Every structure is written in structure tokens, then in C-alpha cells.
Amino acid sequence: MPINIPNSLTLARIVLIPVFVGIFYVPDAWLGVADKNLLATIVFVIAAVTDWFDGYLARALGQTSAFGAFLDPVADKLMVAAALILLVQLARVDALIAVIIIGREITISALREWMARVGKSASVAVAYVGKLKTAAQMTAIPLLLYNAPLLYLDVRLAGQVLIYVAAALTLWSMGYYLRRALPLLAEHGE
């Protein structure tokens, strides 16, 4: 495993997951609910920002690696899955939405792995709808974590709307990737 700045940021994102989850298990006497929400939001946003930076720095510094290309999406999916499970537990996200989003991530990851093995990974490269899904999801989750009015914005309502948009885009993008892969699946007798 090459240790460089991009990979270190990705590893830091993975290390932040138990910190992020642990915030909600701190006794309320030590940290109030509003403070937990704020702190968890900050940790999630820091993790999301490191996701952007690690990819940017890997390309800018010429430090891309097979390990980084493997680990980066794993770190992203783990952080999003942890956040969604917590939000379900906190009754801020419906379990069906979490299942749709997490299920899609697992399905498309497996599809990409298979496509890479048959030398067709470009067929399931990230599409624009996937980027829209990620943007909606990465905006919704911090809003739902924060869960308090901010200026004149009903943050929780905005987060709920965006998580439903993210779920719809999740299904759309999964359909897109599966349609791209079906001819190759048929070609390989799968």
C-alpha cells in the first residue's frame, strides 16, 4: 500500500467512521443532542471534503494507485452506510430509503468488480446521473444529521426531500448501469 497524501486522506476518512458513530453513543449528560447533531454533521462534512481532496490530489500530484482507486469508493460507501443506519435509528430516514441506497451501492460495486474482471470497466464508468445522486445524497445526509432550523431554512424538511431525490436518482442510476451491463452479461452467459 503506497502511503501518500491521497491514500492518507482516504484512510483518515475510514478512521472517522467510528468517531462519527461514537458521537451518538456519548451520554447526553456529557454532550447534548443538539451538540451531537452538530458534531456529527461536522465530522461527516470533513469526511466528504476529504473525499473530494483525495481524488483531486491523487491526480494533481500524480499519486494515483490501484490501492487508492480500490479504497476510495469503499471508504465513501462505508461512511454513507454508517450515516444512513444512524439516521434510521434516529428516525430521520425511512429504512426503505436506506436499503435502496445501500443496496444500490453494493450491487453497483459488485457489477463494477465483475466488469473489471472481464475487461469492460469503462462500460460502467461514473455517469452524470450517478454524480447527481451523490450530490443529493451528500447534501441530504448532513442536513438530516444537523436536524435543526438554520436561519430561515427547515433543515430537516430539506434533508428529507433531498434524501428522497437521492433515492430516486439511486434507482435511476442503478437502472442505467444495469442496462449498460446487460449486453455484456448476456455475452458472457451470465
Coordinates of C-alpha atoms in Angstrom, one line a residue:
M1 CA 0.0 0.0 0.0
P2 CA 1.6 3.3 -1.1
I3 CA 1.4 5.8 1.7
N4 CA 0.9 9.2 0.2
I5 CA -1.3 12.2 0.9
P6 CA -4.4 11.0 -1.1
N7 CA -4.3 7.5 0.5
S8 CA -3.7 9.0 3.9
L9 CA -6.9 11.2 3.4
T10 CA -8.8 8.1 2.4
L11 CA -7.6 6.2 5.5
A12 CA -8.5 9.2 7.7
R13 CA -12.0 9.0 6.3
I14 CA -12.3 5.4 7.4
V15 CA -10.9 6.2 10.8
L16 CA -13.5 9.0 11.1
I17 CA -16.4 6.4 10.8
P18 CA -16.2 5.0 14.4
V19 CA -15.7 8.6 15.6
F20 CA -18.8 9.7 13.7
V21 CA -20.8 6.8 15.0
G22 CA -19.5 7.1 18.5
I23 CA -20.7 10.7 18.8
F24 CA -24.3 9.4 19.1
Y25 CA -23.3 7.0 21.9
V26 CA -21.8 9.6 24.2
P27 CA -24.0 10.1 27.2
D28 CA -26.4 13.0 26.9
A29 CA -25.1 14.4 30.2
W30 CA -21.7 14.8 28.5
L31 CA -22.9 16.0 25.1
G32 CA -26.5 17.2 24.4
V33 CA -28.5 16.0 21.5
A34 CA -28.1 19.3 19.6
D35 CA -24.3 19.2 20.2
K36 CA -24.1 15.6 19.0
N37 CA -26.0 16.5 15.8
L38 CA -23.7 19.4 15.2
L39 CA -20.5 17.5 15.9
A40 CA -21.6 14.5 13.7
T41 CA -22.5 16.9 10.9
I42 CA -19.1 18.5 11.1
V43 CA -17.3 15.1 11.1
F44 CA -19.4 13.9 8.1
V45 CA -18.7 17.1 6.2
I46 CA -15.0 16.8 6.9
A47 CA -15.1 13.2 5.6
A48 CA -17.0 14.4 2.5
V49 CA -14.4 17.1 1.8
T50 CA -11.5 14.7 2.2
D51 CA -13.3 12.5 -0.4
W52 CA -13.1 15.4 -2.9
F53 CA -9.5 16.3 -1.9
D54 CA -8.0 12.8 -2.1
G55 CA -9.1 12.3 -5.7
Y56 CA -8.0 15.8 -6.7
L57 CA -4.6 15.5 -5.0
A58 CA -4.1 12.0 -6.4
R59 CA -4.5 13.4 -9.9
A60 CA -2.7 16.7 -9.3
L61 CA 0.3 15.1 -7.6
G62 CA 0.5 12.1 -9.9
Q63 CA -0.1 9.8 -6.9
T64 CA -2.9 7.7 -8.3
S65 CA -2.7 4.0 -7.3
A66 CA -4.6 0.8 -7.7
F67 CA -4.9 0.7 -3.9
G68 CA -6.3 4.2 -3.8
A69 CA -8.7 3.5 -6.6
F70 CA -10.0 0.5 -4.6
L71 CA -10.1 2.1 -1.2
D72 CA -11.6 5.4 -2.0
P73 CA -15.1 4.1 -3.0
V74 CA -15.0 1.6 -0.2
A75 CA -14.4 4.5 2.3
D76 CA -17.3 6.5 0.7
K77 CA -19.7 3.7 0.9
L78 CA -18.8 2.8 4.5
M79 CA -19.3 6.4 5.6
V80 CA -22.6 6.8 3.8
A81 CA -23.9 3.4 5.0
A82 CA -22.9 4.3 8.6
A83 CA -24.7 7.6 8.3
L84 CA -27.8 6.1 6.9
I85 CA -28.0 3.4 9.5
L86 CA -27.7 6.1 12.2
L87 CA -30.3 8.2 10.6
V88 CA -32.7 5.2 10.5
Q89 CA -32.0 4.6 14.2
L90 CA -32.7 8.3 14.9
A91 CA -36.0 8.1 12.9
R92 CA -34.8 10.7 10.4
V93 CA -34.7 8.4 7.4
D94 CA -37.1 5.6 6.5
A95 CA -35.4 2.2 6.5
L96 CA -36.6 1.6 2.9
I97 CA -34.6 4.6 1.7
A98 CA -31.5 3.3 3.5
V99 CA -32.0 -0.1 1.9
I100 CA -32.4 1.3 -1.5
I101 CA -29.2 3.5 -1.3
I102 CA -27.0 0.9 0.5
G103 CA -28.4 -1.9 -1.7
R104 CA -27.6 0.0 -4.9
E105 CA -24.1 0.7 -3.7
I106 CA -23.4 -3.0 -3.0
T107 CA -25.0 -4.0 -6.3
I108 CA -23.1 -1.5 -8.5
S109 CA -19.8 -2.2 -6.7
A110 CA -20.2 -5.9 -7.4
L111 CA -21.1 -5.1 -11.0
R112 CA -18.1 -2.8 -11.4
E113 CA -15.9 -5.5 -9.9
W114 CA -17.2 -8.1 -12.4
M115 CA -16.9 -5.7 -15.3
A116 CA -13.3 -5.0 -14.4
R117 CA -12.6 -8.8 -14.3
V118 CA -13.9 -9.1 -17.9
G119 CA -12.0 -6.0 -19.0
K120 CA -15.1 -3.8 -19.5
S121 CA -14.9 -1.4 -16.6
A122 CA -15.3 1.6 -18.9
S123 CA -18.8 0.3 -19.6
V124 CA -19.9 1.2 -16.1
A125 CA -17.8 4.4 -15.6
V126 CA -19.4 7.0 -13.4
A127 CA -22.3 8.6 -15.3
Y128 CA -23.8 12.1 -14.8
V129 CA -26.9 10.6 -13.0
G130 CA -24.5 8.9 -10.6
K131 CA -22.9 12.3 -9.8
L132 CA -26.3 13.9 -9.3
K133 CA -27.2 11.0 -6.9
T134 CA -24.1 11.6 -5.0
A135 CA -24.6 15.4 -4.8
A136 CA -28.2 14.9 -3.5
Q137 CA -27.1 12.2 -1.0
M138 CA -24.1 14.2 0.3
T139 CA -26.2 17.3 0.8
A140 CA -29.2 15.4 2.4
I141 CA -27.2 13.5 5.0
P142 CA -25.6 16.5 6.7
L143 CA -28.9 18.3 6.7
L144 CA -30.6 15.3 8.4
L145 CA -27.7 14.9 10.8
Y146 CA -27.9 18.6 11.8
N147 CA -31.7 18.3 12.2
A148 CA -32.3 21.9 13.5
P149 CA -33.5 25.1 11.9
L150 CA -30.7 27.1 10.2
L151 CA -31.6 30.8 9.6
Y152 CA -35.0 30.5 7.8
L153 CA -34.4 27.0 6.4
D154 CA -36.2 24.0 7.8
V155 CA -33.1 21.8 7.5
R156 CA -34.8 18.6 8.4
L157 CA -37.5 19.1 5.7
A158 CA -34.9 20.0 3.1
G159 CA -32.9 16.9 4.1
Q160 CA -35.9 14.7 3.8
V161 CA -36.8 16.0 0.4
L162 CA -33.2 15.6 -0.8
I163 CA -32.9 12.0 0.6
Y164 CA -36.0 11.0 -1.4
V165 CA -34.5 12.7 -4.5
A166 CA -31.3 10.8 -3.8
A167 CA -33.2 7.5 -3.5
A168 CA -35.0 8.2 -6.9
L169 CA -31.7 9.0 -8.5
T170 CA -30.2 5.9 -6.9
L171 CA -32.8 3.7 -8.6
W172 CA -32.4 5.6 -11.9
S173 CA -28.6 5.3 -11.9
M174 CA -28.8 1.6 -10.9
G175 CA -31.1 1.1 -13.9
Y176 CA -28.7 3.0 -16.1
Y177 CA -25.6 0.9 -15.0
L178 CA -27.5 -2.4 -15.3
R179 CA -28.8 -1.5 -18.8
R180 CA -25.2 -0.8 -19.8
A181 CA -24.0 -4.1 -18.4
L182 CA -26.9 -6.4 -19.6
P183 CA -25.4 -6.9 -23.1
L184 CA -22.0 -7.9 -21.5
L185 CA -23.8 -10.2 -19.0
A186 CA -25.6 -11.9 -21.9
E187 CA -22.3 -12.1 -23.9
H188 CA -20.6 -13.9 -21.1
G189 CA -23.5 -16.2 -20.5
E190 CA -24.2 -14.8 -17.0

